Amino acid sequence: MSSTLSCISCGKTYSRGSQLRCKCGDLLEVEHNFSDISADMFDSRLGTSSRPYNSGVWRFKELINPSIENQFIVSRPEGNTNLYEHKLLREYSSLKQIALKHEGENPTGSFKDRGMTVGMSEALASGAKIVACASTGNTSASLAAYAAQAGLKCAVFIPEGNIAFGKLAQAMAYGAKVLQVKGNFDDAMRIVQEASRELGMYLLNSVNPWRIEGQKSIIFELLQQRNWEPPDWIIVPAGNLGNTSAFGKALRETKSLGLIDKVPKLASIQAEGANPFYRLWKGEEKILDPMKPDTIASAIKIGNPVSWKKAIRSIKMTRGVVSQVNDQEIMEAKAIVDRCGIGCEPASAASLAGAKKLVSEGVISRNENVVCILTGNLLKDPEVTVKYHMGQLEGITSGYANKPKVLEADLDSVRKVLGIGVLGVEV
Ligand code: F0G
């Protein structure tokens, strides 16, 4: 039942091991020989506390990495994230049915843990000693945590001065060697690939096809939470395009295995200042045209996404769309998600901002059922949140600002600030 790796361009196949890219230079994809798959089997594992099935990734082991031995599995455990609904979301998007799946509830606060548990387990199984990644922050936080669990050395390549504080703190605290590259994420990605090749580090970016296998579980879990009834649309923020790639593969597989009878459409949402995938999809270019990225959503500040070929296949296969939202739209959508008591980091809110835009353009109808993915936790990037509410973000209007009030430490001041009279009645 061992899985093989095959090239998405030339079709050459490889047995599993440390080969993560085809000799022709293109990306590899994991292929499984599925057997004995049923929704009942996955459902019977819900709520278990035994490893590894207590993880929302390994619950679907047969769809992700059927033959790995349990001794190699490094799991926190991850997944088991919730779906949320709120009146404000319906009002804001004009959709009658909208839910958010909060991947910020993973152990290190982002969806990256789902791919990392599978990638790190493969790293261990293949005898890796040092693991590495380039990152806008979340991958490095996740890699550092899982490497610490696995007892492997770890190096993370991050763009100097360009990652949110919460993420930098995590990578440092979990003990990674933090390498701040002078340049942007794309420079860090280029150098980590070179370094992995030349210095024998095991690369754990989403070019590693096992990361993609783990991220498929977002879709499996979401479908399971809905009793295997797919929504009409799944909307996801798009940066390096690992999720878009993983979601298409997960939907193709669940459909061909008969776990669902209709494939939901996938909408990938880019930030306007980091939109090479959007431009490709619009037909402005035949191949991806890299750019110098610029957006407040630092997690998706990426100008040369590695997984674009897999991602475009996902969009076509699901008859989906790619859209873009600007920083103002991202910050407004984030303020709404936060105000619901759910909360997310800026990049995550691209999904809700995208939902609103696609409804206003008539691409999504008000009666359709939509699930937006929130990719990261609010606490990852507290600086942007505080600045938004203080009205201190350059070029952004803080329409939903909730500014703290400063007051003297006496009851009269409290009454005045809260607008409450002597008897507690509003004045
Ligand atoms: N949202 C968040 C919070 C992210 O951290 C990322 C990617 C994305 C969305 C985009 O996902 O790459 O699958 O299209 N963060 C990577 C990192 C690049 O290094 O943490 P994608």
Tab-separated table of C-alpha atoms and ligand atoms in Angstrom:
chain	number	residue	atom	x	y	z
A	1	MET	CA	0.000	0.000	0.000
A	2	SER	CA	3.044	2.286	-0.218
A	3	SER	CA	2.510	5.637	-1.870
A	4	THR	CA	4.572	6.945	-4.774
A	5	LEU	CA	5.567	10.420	-5.892
A	6	SER	CA	4.953	11.559	-9.453
A	7	CYS	CA	5.961	14.687	-11.347
A	8	ILE	CA	3.110	17.026	-12.264
A	9	SER	CA	4.821	17.895	-15.589
A	10	CYS	CA	6.717	14.904	-17.012
A	11	GLY	CA	4.955	12.158	-15.044
A	12	LYS	CA	8.192	10.505	-13.865
A	13	THR	CA	7.581	8.520	-10.677
A	14	TYR	CA	9.732	8.077	-7.584
A	15	SER	CA	9.462	5.816	-4.580
A	16	ARG	CA	9.112	7.716	-1.305
A	17	GLY	CA	12.288	9.071	0.268
A	18	SER	CA	14.082	12.359	0.356
A	19	GLN	CA	13.417	13.234	-3.333
A	20	LEU	CA	11.030	16.205	-3.140
A	21	ARG	CA	11.316	17.672	-6.650
A	22	CYS	CA	11.428	15.917	-10.019
A	23	LYS	CA	14.753	15.748	-11.842
A	24	CYS	CA	13.076	17.893	-14.535
A	25	GLY	CA	12.725	20.601	-11.866
A	26	ASP	CA	8.958	20.539	-11.422
A	27	LEU	CA	6.850	19.658	-8.390
A	28	LEU	CA	6.024	16.153	-7.250
A	29	GLU	CA	2.681	14.926	-6.043
A	30	VAL	CA	1.874	11.992	-3.764
A	31	GLU	CA	-0.232	9.204	-5.233
A	32	HIS	CA	-1.910	6.569	-3.099
A	33	ASN	CA	-3.550	3.261	-3.919
A	34	PHE	CA	-6.692	3.831	-1.919
A	35	SER	CA	-8.454	0.833	-0.448
A	36	ASP	CA	-11.141	0.285	2.191
A	37	ILE	CA	-12.179	3.932	2.397
A	38	SER	CA	-15.526	4.761	3.959
A	39	ALA	CA	-17.017	7.764	5.708
A	40	ASP	CA	-18.126	5.407	8.515
A	41	MET	CA	-14.530	4.539	9.335
A	42	PHE	CA	-13.586	8.216	9.690
A	43	ASP	CA	-16.763	8.986	11.622
A	44	SER	CA	-16.107	6.146	14.075
A	45	ARG	CA	-12.852	7.833	15.106
A	46	LEU	CA	-14.502	11.124	16.067
A	47	GLY	CA	-13.938	11.997	19.706
A	48	THR	CA	-11.324	9.299	20.297
A	49	SER	CA	-8.411	10.099	22.549
A	50	SER	CA	-6.089	7.458	21.145
A	51	ARG	CA	-3.161	8.443	18.969
A	52	PRO	CA	-2.852	9.118	16.122
A	53	TYR	CA	-6.595	9.213	15.354
A	54	ASN	CA	-7.258	11.947	17.932
A	55	SER	CA	-5.681	14.311	15.384
A	56	GLY	CA	-7.918	15.957	12.782
A	57	VAL	CA	-5.222	15.065	10.262
A	58	TRP	CA	-4.448	11.451	11.164
A	59	ARG	CA	-8.145	10.643	11.554
A	60	PHE	CA	-7.939	10.529	7.743
A	61	LYS	CA	-4.652	8.608	7.647
A	62	GLU	CA	-5.776	6.322	4.805
A	63	LEU	CA	-6.324	9.395	2.593
A	64	ILE	CA	-3.089	11.133	3.589
A	65	ASN	CA	-0.280	8.755	4.404
A	66	PRO	CA	-1.644	5.196	4.609
A	67	SER	CA	1.584	3.305	5.126
A	68	ILE	CA	3.628	5.396	7.569
A	69	GLU	CA	4.366	3.540	10.792
A	70	ASN	CA	2.877	5.044	13.942
A	71	GLN	CA	6.314	5.247	15.617
A	72	PHE	CA	7.307	8.012	13.187
A	73	ILE	CA	4.181	10.138	13.603
A	74	VAL	CA	4.861	13.523	15.250
A	75	SER	CA	1.476	14.910	16.282
A	76	ARG	CA	0.461	17.621	18.772
A	77	PRO	CA	-2.436	16.646	17.909
A	78	GLU	CA	-3.614	19.087	15.266
A	79	GLY	CA	-6.875	19.886	13.465
A	80	ASN	CA	-10.315	19.404	15.056
A	81	THR	CA	-10.969	23.073	14.340
A	82	ASN	CA	-14.425	24.578	14.563
A	83	LEU	CA	-16.968	26.006	12.152
A	84	TYR	CA	-18.529	29.305	13.237
A	85	GLU	CA	-21.601	31.211	12.174
A	86	HIS	CA	-22.603	34.738	13.238
A	87	LYS	CA	-25.279	37.252	12.277
A	88	LEU	CA	-22.616	39.877	11.524
A	89	LEU	CA	-21.026	37.594	8.937
A	90	ARG	CA	-24.342	37.181	7.141
A	91	GLU	CA	-25.012	40.920	7.200
A	92	TYR	CA	-21.505	41.810	6.053
A	93	SER	CA	-21.340	39.320	3.179
A	94	SER	CA	-25.057	39.461	2.232
A	95	LEU	CA	-24.980	35.647	2.252
A	96	LYS	CA	-27.762	33.690	3.904
A	97	GLN	CA	-25.466	30.823	4.831
A	98	ILE	CA	-21.854	31.501	5.658
A	99	ALA	CA	-19.533	29.755	8.099
A	100	LEU	CA	-15.887	30.234	9.014
A	101	LYS	CA	-13.597	27.271	9.623
A	102	HIS	CA	-10.975	28.484	12.063
A	103	GLU	CA	-7.588	26.980	11.303
A	104	GLY	CA	-6.104	29.425	13.802
A	105	GLU	CA	-7.228	26.890	16.424
A	106	ASN	CA	-4.369	24.553	15.518
A	107	PRO	CA	-1.594	23.970	18.104
A	108	THR	CA	0.710	26.741	16.849
A	109	GLY	CA	-2.136	28.977	15.708
A	110	SER	CA	-2.287	28.331	11.966
A	111	PHE	CA	-3.262	25.702	9.381
A	112	LYS	CA	0.424	24.983	8.812
A	113	ASP	CA	0.382	22.368	11.593
A	114	ARG	CA	-1.750	20.095	9.417
A	115	GLY	CA	0.893	19.863	6.727
A	116	MET	CA	3.732	19.955	9.206
A	117	THR	CA	2.663	16.872	11.164
A	118	VAL	CA	2.745	14.841	7.944
A	119	GLY	CA	5.937	16.465	6.606
A	120	MET	CA	7.787	16.121	9.905
A	121	SER	CA	6.734	12.483	10.246
A	122	GLU	CA	8.087	11.790	6.752
A	123	ALA	CA	11.297	13.643	7.646
A	124	LEU	CA	11.758	11.346	10.640
A	125	ALA	CA	10.879	8.231	8.649
A	126	SER	CA	13.393	9.143	5.947
A	127	GLY	CA	16.168	9.676	8.490
A	128	ALA	CA	16.477	13.473	8.177
A	129	LYS	CA	18.655	15.198	10.768
A	130	ILE	CA	18.051	18.887	9.970
A	131	VAL	CA	14.803	20.372	8.682
A	132	ALA	CA	14.379	23.787	7.067
A	133	CYS	CA	11.851	26.149	5.540
A	134	ALA	CA	11.418	29.668	4.218
A	135	SER	CA	8.476	31.467	5.722
A	136	THR	CA	6.370	34.582	6.098
A	137	GLY	CA	6.076	33.423	9.715
A	138	ASN	CA	3.505	30.710	10.275
A	139	THR	CA	5.393	27.882	8.597
A	140	SER	CA	8.484	28.761	10.626
A	141	ALA	CA	6.492	28.761	13.881
A	142	SER	CA	4.993	25.396	13.037
A	143	LEU	CA	8.246	23.855	11.800
A	144	ALA	CA	10.090	25.015	14.907
A	145	ALA	CA	7.468	23.486	17.205
A	146	TYR	CA	7.296	20.142	15.390
A	147	ALA	CA	11.099	19.911	15.084
A	148	ALA	CA	11.346	20.435	18.837
A	149	GLN	CA	8.831	17.610	19.360
A	150	ALA	CA	10.682	15.335	16.948
A	151	GLY	CA	14.099	16.175	18.392
A	152	LEU	CA	15.455	17.390	15.031
A	153	LYS	CA	17.584	20.447	14.350
A	154	CYS	CA	15.768	23.191	12.535
A	155	ALA	CA	16.613	26.300	10.481
A	156	VAL	CA	14.021	28.837	9.371
A	157	PHE	CA	14.664	31.439	6.670
A	158	ILE	CA	12.488	34.510	7.124
A	159	PRO	CA	12.394	37.899	5.395
A	160	GLU	CA	14.126	40.340	7.736
A	161	GLY	CA	11.696	42.752	9.385
A	162	ASN	CA	8.743	41.350	7.473
A	163	ILE	CA	7.094	38.816	9.731
A	164	ALA	CA	4.558	39.419	12.476
A	165	PHE	CA	5.908	39.488	16.016
A	166	GLY	CA	3.905	36.556	17.355
A	167	LYS	CA	5.366	34.287	14.681
A	168	LEU	CA	8.948	35.457	15.188
A	169	ALA	CA	8.537	34.920	18.934
A	170	GLN	CA	7.347	31.351	18.365
A	171	ALA	CA	10.266	30.366	16.098
A	172	MET	CA	12.783	31.799	18.567
A	173	ALA	CA	11.087	30.283	21.603
A	174	TYR	CA	10.787	26.782	20.117
A	175	GLY	CA	14.529	26.797	19.481
A	176	ALA	CA	14.881	27.112	15.700
A	177	LYS	CA	17.973	28.701	14.171
A	178	VAL	CA	16.309	31.864	12.907
A	179	LEU	CA	17.966	33.167	9.733
A	180	GLN	CA	16.751	36.629	8.783
A	181	VAL	CA	17.307	36.977	5.058
A	182	LYS	CA	17.878	40.440	3.639
A	183	GLY	CA	15.110	40.379	1.081
A	184	ASN	CA	11.492	39.254	0.827
A	185	PHE	CA	9.862	35.815	1.195
A	186	ASP	CA	10.649	34.908	-2.402
A	187	ASP	CA	14.370	35.546	-1.791
A	188	ALA	CA	14.186	33.391	1.352
A	189	MET	CA	12.425	30.642	-0.629
A	190	ARG	CA	15.115	30.669	-3.323
A	191	ILE	CA	17.961	30.467	-0.832
A	192	VAL	CA	16.393	27.750	1.330
A	193	GLN	CA	15.894	25.531	-1.725
A	194	GLU	CA	19.520	26.012	-2.698
A	195	ALA	CA	20.695	25.433	0.865
A	196	SER	CA	18.608	22.267	1.236
A	197	ARG	CA	20.039	20.845	-1.978
A	198	GLU	CA	23.645	21.715	-1.190
A	199	LEU	CA	23.723	21.282	2.596
A	200	GLY	CA	21.486	18.248	2.990
A	201	MET	CA	18.668	19.851	4.966
A	202	TYR	CA	15.193	18.310	4.621
A	203	LEU	CA	12.940	20.990	3.110
A	204	LEU	CA	9.533	21.413	4.723
A	205	ASN	CA	7.930	24.108	2.604
A	206	SER	CA	4.836	23.168	0.622
A	207	VAL	CA	7.026	22.174	-2.354
A	208	ASN	CA	7.333	19.093	-0.149
A	209	PRO	CA	4.318	17.092	-1.379
A	210	TRP	CA	3.698	15.563	2.069
A	211	ARG	CA	2.814	19.014	3.407
A	212	ILE	CA	0.076	19.185	0.774
A	213	GLU	CA	-1.215	15.751	1.852
A	214	GLY	CA	-1.654	17.017	5.416
A	215	GLN	CA	-3.385	20.200	4.346
A	216	LYS	CA	-5.992	18.146	2.470
A	217	SER	CA	-7.410	17.311	5.902
A	218	ILE	CA	-8.912	20.820	6.173
A	219	ILE	CA	-11.315	19.745	3.442
A	220	PHE	CA	-11.893	16.237	4.811
A	221	GLU	CA	-12.698	17.604	8.245
A	222	LEU	CA	-14.911	20.346	6.882
A	223	LEU	CA	-16.914	17.830	4.850
A	224	GLN	CA	-17.178	15.500	7.828
A	225	GLN	CA	-18.424	18.359	10.033
A	226	ARG	CA	-21.184	18.889	7.481
A	227	ASN	CA	-22.121	15.194	7.400
A	228	TRP	CA	-20.329	14.864	4.045
A	229	GLU	CA	-22.659	17.437	2.480
A	230	PRO	CA	-20.411	19.830	0.541
A	231	PRO	CA	-21.090	23.571	0.595
A	232	ASP	CA	-21.458	25.395	-2.741
A	233	TRP	CA	-18.231	27.346	-2.274
A	234	ILE	CA	-15.031	27.083	-0.249
A	235	ILE	CA	-13.058	30.325	-0.049
A	236	VAL	CA	-9.401	30.474	0.941
A	237	PRO	CA	-6.685	33.142	1.183
A	238	ALA	CA	-3.903	32.521	-1.338
A	239	GLY	CA	-0.183	33.202	-0.996
A	240	ASN	CA	2.273	30.454	-1.833
A	241	LEU	CA	-0.741	28.408	-3.044
A	242	GLY	CA	-0.215	25.267	-0.962
A	243	ASN	CA	-3.773	25.314	0.347
A	244	THR	CA	-5.345	25.953	-3.044
A	245	SER	CA	-3.352	22.987	-4.373
A	246	ALA	CA	-4.245	20.753	-1.436
A	247	PHE	CA	-7.944	21.628	-1.529
A	248	GLY	CA	-8.296	20.700	-5.206
A	249	LYS	CA	-6.554	17.367	-4.625
A	250	ALA	CA	-8.726	16.621	-1.587
A	251	LEU	CA	-11.910	17.392	-3.504
A	252	ARG	CA	-10.837	15.329	-6.515
A	253	GLU	CA	-10.097	12.368	-4.247
A	254	THR	CA	-13.233	12.590	-2.095
A	255	LYS	CA	-15.371	12.809	-5.232
A	256	SER	CA	-13.675	9.873	-6.953
A	257	LEU	CA	-13.985	7.761	-3.782
A	258	GLY	CA	-17.697	8.548	-3.574
A	259	LEU	CA	-17.435	10.358	-0.214
A	260	ILE	CA	-19.207	13.348	-1.805
A	261	ASP	CA	-21.400	13.503	-4.872
A	262	LYS	CA	-20.763	17.093	-5.912
A	263	VAL	CA	-17.561	19.132	-5.939
A	264	PRO	CA	-17.816	22.581	-4.323
A	265	LYS	CA	-16.285	25.512	-6.189
A	266	LEU	CA	-13.023	26.836	-4.876
A	267	ALA	CA	-12.338	30.575	-4.659
A	268	SER	CA	-8.730	31.628	-4.005
A	269	ILE	CA	-8.312	35.165	-2.785
A	270	GLN	CA	-5.098	37.123	-3.199
A	271	ALA	CA	-4.066	40.487	-1.810
A	272	GLU	CA	-4.130	43.094	-4.572
A	273	GLY	CA	-0.470	43.999	-3.955
A	274	ALA	CA	0.633	40.344	-4.180
A	275	ASN	CA	-1.571	39.015	-6.961
A	276	PRO	CA	0.463	37.030	-9.532
A	277	PHE	CA	-1.962	34.083	-9.353
A	278	TYR	CA	-4.964	36.343	-9.895
A	279	ARG	CA	-3.323	37.876	-12.980
A	280	LEU	CA	-2.496	34.437	-14.322
A	281	TRP	CA	-6.073	33.262	-13.865
A	282	LYS	CA	-7.472	36.401	-15.518
A	283	GLY	CA	-5.545	35.298	-18.585
A	284	GLU	CA	-3.170	38.222	-18.545
A	285	GLU	CA	-0.237	35.780	-18.684
A	286	LYS	CA	0.339	32.216	-19.840
A	287	ILE	CA	2.803	31.395	-17.096
A	288	LEU	CA	3.066	32.999	-13.692
A	289	ASP	CA	4.653	36.441	-13.822
A	290	PRO	CA	6.460	37.042	-10.505
A	291	MET	CA	6.205	40.474	-8.897
A	292	LYS	CA	7.527	42.489	-5.976
A	293	PRO	CA	4.784	41.954	-3.375
A	294	ASP	CA	3.316	44.591	-1.099
A	295	THR	CA	0.424	44.094	1.342
A	296	ILE	CA	-0.416	44.666	4.992
A	297	ALA	CA	-1.219	40.931	5.209
A	298	SER	CA	2.405	39.859	5.684
A	299	ALA	CA	1.537	36.124	5.627
A	300	ILE	CA	0.564	36.351	1.952
A	301	LYS	CA	3.141	38.933	0.893
A	302	ILE	CA	4.467	36.594	-1.797
A	303	GLY	CA	5.309	37.499	-5.403
A	304	ASN	CA	6.478	34.153	-6.793
A	305	PRO	CA	4.296	31.336	-5.397
A	306	VAL	CA	5.863	27.935	-5.911
A	307	SER	CA	2.703	25.834	-6.243
A	308	TRP	CA	0.956	27.801	-8.992
A	309	LYS	CA	0.732	24.906	-11.460
A	310	LYS	CA	-0.990	22.649	-8.939
A	311	ALA	CA	-3.197	25.532	-7.814
A	312	ILE	CA	-4.462	26.465	-11.269
A	313	ARG	CA	-5.425	22.809	-11.771
A	314	SER	CA	-7.460	22.986	-8.542
A	315	ILE	CA	-9.350	26.066	-9.677
A	316	LYS	CA	-10.113	24.567	-13.087
A	317	MET	CA	-11.116	21.172	-11.686
A	318	THR	CA	-13.638	22.747	-9.289
A	319	ARG	CA	-14.824	25.356	-11.829
A	320	GLY	CA	-13.777	27.922	-9.263
A	321	VAL	CA	-12.415	31.454	-9.437
A	322	VAL	CA	-9.469	33.557	-8.311
A	323	SER	CA	-10.100	37.037	-6.966
A	324	GLN	CA	-8.222	39.806	-5.229
A	325	VAL	CA	-8.976	42.222	-2.371
A	326	ASN	CA	-7.124	45.335	-1.280
A	327	ASP	CA	-5.669	46.054	2.164
A	328	GLN	CA	-8.646	48.209	3.146
A	329	GLU	CA	-11.043	45.354	2.350
A	330	ILE	CA	-8.818	42.885	4.232
A	331	MET	CA	-8.691	45.037	7.372
A	332	GLU	CA	-12.447	45.695	7.317
A	333	ALA	CA	-13.231	41.991	6.961
A	334	LYS	CA	-10.783	41.262	9.762
A	335	ALA	CA	-12.523	43.801	12.006
A	336	ILE	CA	-15.815	41.958	11.364
A	337	VAL	CA	-14.354	38.512	12.096
A	338	ASP	CA	-12.768	39.925	15.264
A	339	ARG	CA	-15.997	41.679	16.313
A	340	CYS	CA	-17.848	38.341	16.082
A	341	GLY	CA	-15.579	37.164	18.897
A	342	ILE	CA	-13.857	34.751	16.503
A	343	GLY	CA	-10.770	36.718	15.482
A	344	CYS	CA	-8.066	36.111	12.898
A	345	GLU	CA	-4.847	37.501	11.503
A	346	PRO	CA	-5.023	39.869	8.500
A	347	ALA	CA	-4.263	37.338	5.713
A	348	SER	CA	-7.060	35.073	6.961
A	349	ALA	CA	-9.643	37.784	6.493
A	350	ALA	CA	-8.982	37.808	2.741
A	351	SER	CA	-11.441	34.894	2.567
A	352	LEU	CA	-14.358	36.846	4.064
A	353	ALA	CA	-13.413	39.968	2.095
A	354	GLY	CA	-13.369	37.784	-1.026
A	355	ALA	CA	-16.798	36.317	-0.194
A	356	LYS	CA	-18.291	39.803	0.097
A	357	LYS	CA	-16.719	40.892	-3.179
A	358	LEU	CA	-17.774	37.793	-5.120
A	359	VAL	CA	-21.361	38.189	-3.869
A	360	SER	CA	-21.393	41.861	-4.868
A	361	GLU	CA	-20.132	40.901	-8.336
A	362	GLY	CA	-22.821	38.232	-8.699
A	363	VAL	CA	-20.273	35.392	-8.968
A	364	ILE	CA	-21.686	33.872	-5.772
A	365	SER	CA	-25.439	34.060	-5.283
A	366	ARG	CA	-26.882	35.159	-1.926
A	367	ASN	CA	-28.590	31.791	-1.523
A	368	GLU	CA	-25.476	29.721	-1.949
A	369	ASN	CA	-23.813	28.028	0.959
A	370	VAL	CA	-20.286	29.298	1.643
A	371	VAL	CA	-17.457	28.235	3.949
A	372	CYS	CA	-14.525	30.622	4.374
A	373	ILE	CA	-11.239	29.351	5.758
A	374	LEU	CA	-9.543	31.403	8.457
A	375	THR	CA	-5.902	30.465	8.199
A	376	GLY	CA	-4.337	32.045	11.302
A	377	ASN	CA	-5.019	33.216	14.844
A	378	LEU	CA	-5.660	36.841	15.836
A	379	LEU	CA	-2.759	36.778	18.315
A	380	LYS	CA	-0.199	36.157	15.586
A	381	ASP	CA	-0.151	39.814	14.593
A	382	PRO	CA	-1.328	41.968	17.520
A	383	GLU	CA	0.513	45.036	16.222
A	384	VAL	CA	-1.658	45.408	13.130
A	385	THR	CA	-4.820	44.908	15.187
A	386	VAL	CA	-3.913	47.528	17.778
A	387	LYS	CA	-2.806	50.016	15.132
A	388	TYR	CA	-6.069	49.516	13.233
A	389	HIS	CA	-8.152	50.300	16.292
A	390	MET	CA	-5.956	53.284	17.145
A	391	GLY	CA	-6.360	54.605	13.595
A	392	GLN	CA	-2.609	54.387	13.041
A	393	LEU	CA	-2.372	52.272	9.885
A	394	GLU	CA	-1.118	54.342	6.998
A	395	GLY	CA	-3.543	54.384	4.066
A	396	ILE	CA	-6.243	52.446	5.974
A	397	THR	CA	-9.508	53.966	7.213
A	398	SER	CA	-10.402	52.387	10.549
A	399	GLY	CA	-14.165	52.287	10.052
A	400	TYR	CA	-14.723	49.799	12.876
A	401	ALA	CA	-12.177	51.275	15.308
A	402	ASN	CA	-12.640	50.447	18.997
A	403	LYS	CA	-10.182	52.781	20.652
A	404	PRO	CA	-9.359	52.315	24.342
A	405	LYS	CA	-10.224	55.243	26.622
A	406	VAL	CA	-7.853	56.789	29.146
A	407	LEU	CA	-9.345	57.959	32.457
A	408	GLU	CA	-8.554	58.999	36.022
A	409	ALA	CA	-8.875	56.205	38.586
A	410	ASP	CA	-12.150	57.416	40.153
A	411	LEU	CA	-15.800	56.407	39.839
A	412	ASP	CA	-16.959	59.710	38.359
A	413	SER	CA	-14.539	59.296	35.481
A	414	VAL	CA	-15.797	55.752	34.928
A	415	ARG	CA	-19.400	57.030	34.832
A	416	LYS	CA	-18.473	59.767	32.419
A	417	VAL	CA	-16.527	57.506	30.093
A	418	LEU	CA	-19.246	54.819	30.045
A	419	GLY	CA	-22.048	57.396	29.845
A	420	ILE	CA	-23.790	55.979	32.910
A	421	GLY	CA	-25.696	58.193	35.394
A	422	VAL	CA	-25.850	57.956	39.188
A	423	LEU	CA	-28.470	55.182	39.213
A	424	GLY	CA	-26.823	53.258	36.424
A	425	VAL	CA	-29.259	54.629	33.834
A	426	GLU	CA	-27.733	55.858	30.592
A	427	VAL	CA	-27.585	59.632	30.370
B	1	F0G	N1	-2.851	32.648	5.531
B	1	F0G	C1	-1.863	32.576	6.420
B	1	F0G	C2	-2.145	32.994	7.815
B	1	F0G	C3	-0.594	32.115	6.024
B	1	F0G	O1	0.388	32.040	6.927
B	1	F0G	C4	-0.376	31.751	4.681
B	1	F0G	C5	0.922	31.306	4.214
B	1	F0G	C6	-1.461	31.841	3.795
B	1	F0G	C7	-2.673	32.297	4.251
B	1	F0G	C8	-1.330	31.465	2.372
B	1	F0G	O2	-1.420	30.086	2.218
B	1	F0G	O3	0.643	29.693	0.952
B	1	F0G	O4	-1.097	27.934	1.142
B	1	F0G	O5	-1.480	29.966	-0.254
B	1	F0G	N2	1.972	31.358	4.908
B	1	F0G	C9	3.256	30.785	4.498
B	1	F0G	C10	4.241	30.869	5.653
B	1	F0G	C11	3.779	31.260	3.213
B	1	F0G	O6	5.441	30.906	5.403
B	1	F0G	O7	3.811	30.855	6.803
B	1	F0G	P1	-0.813	29.372	0.933
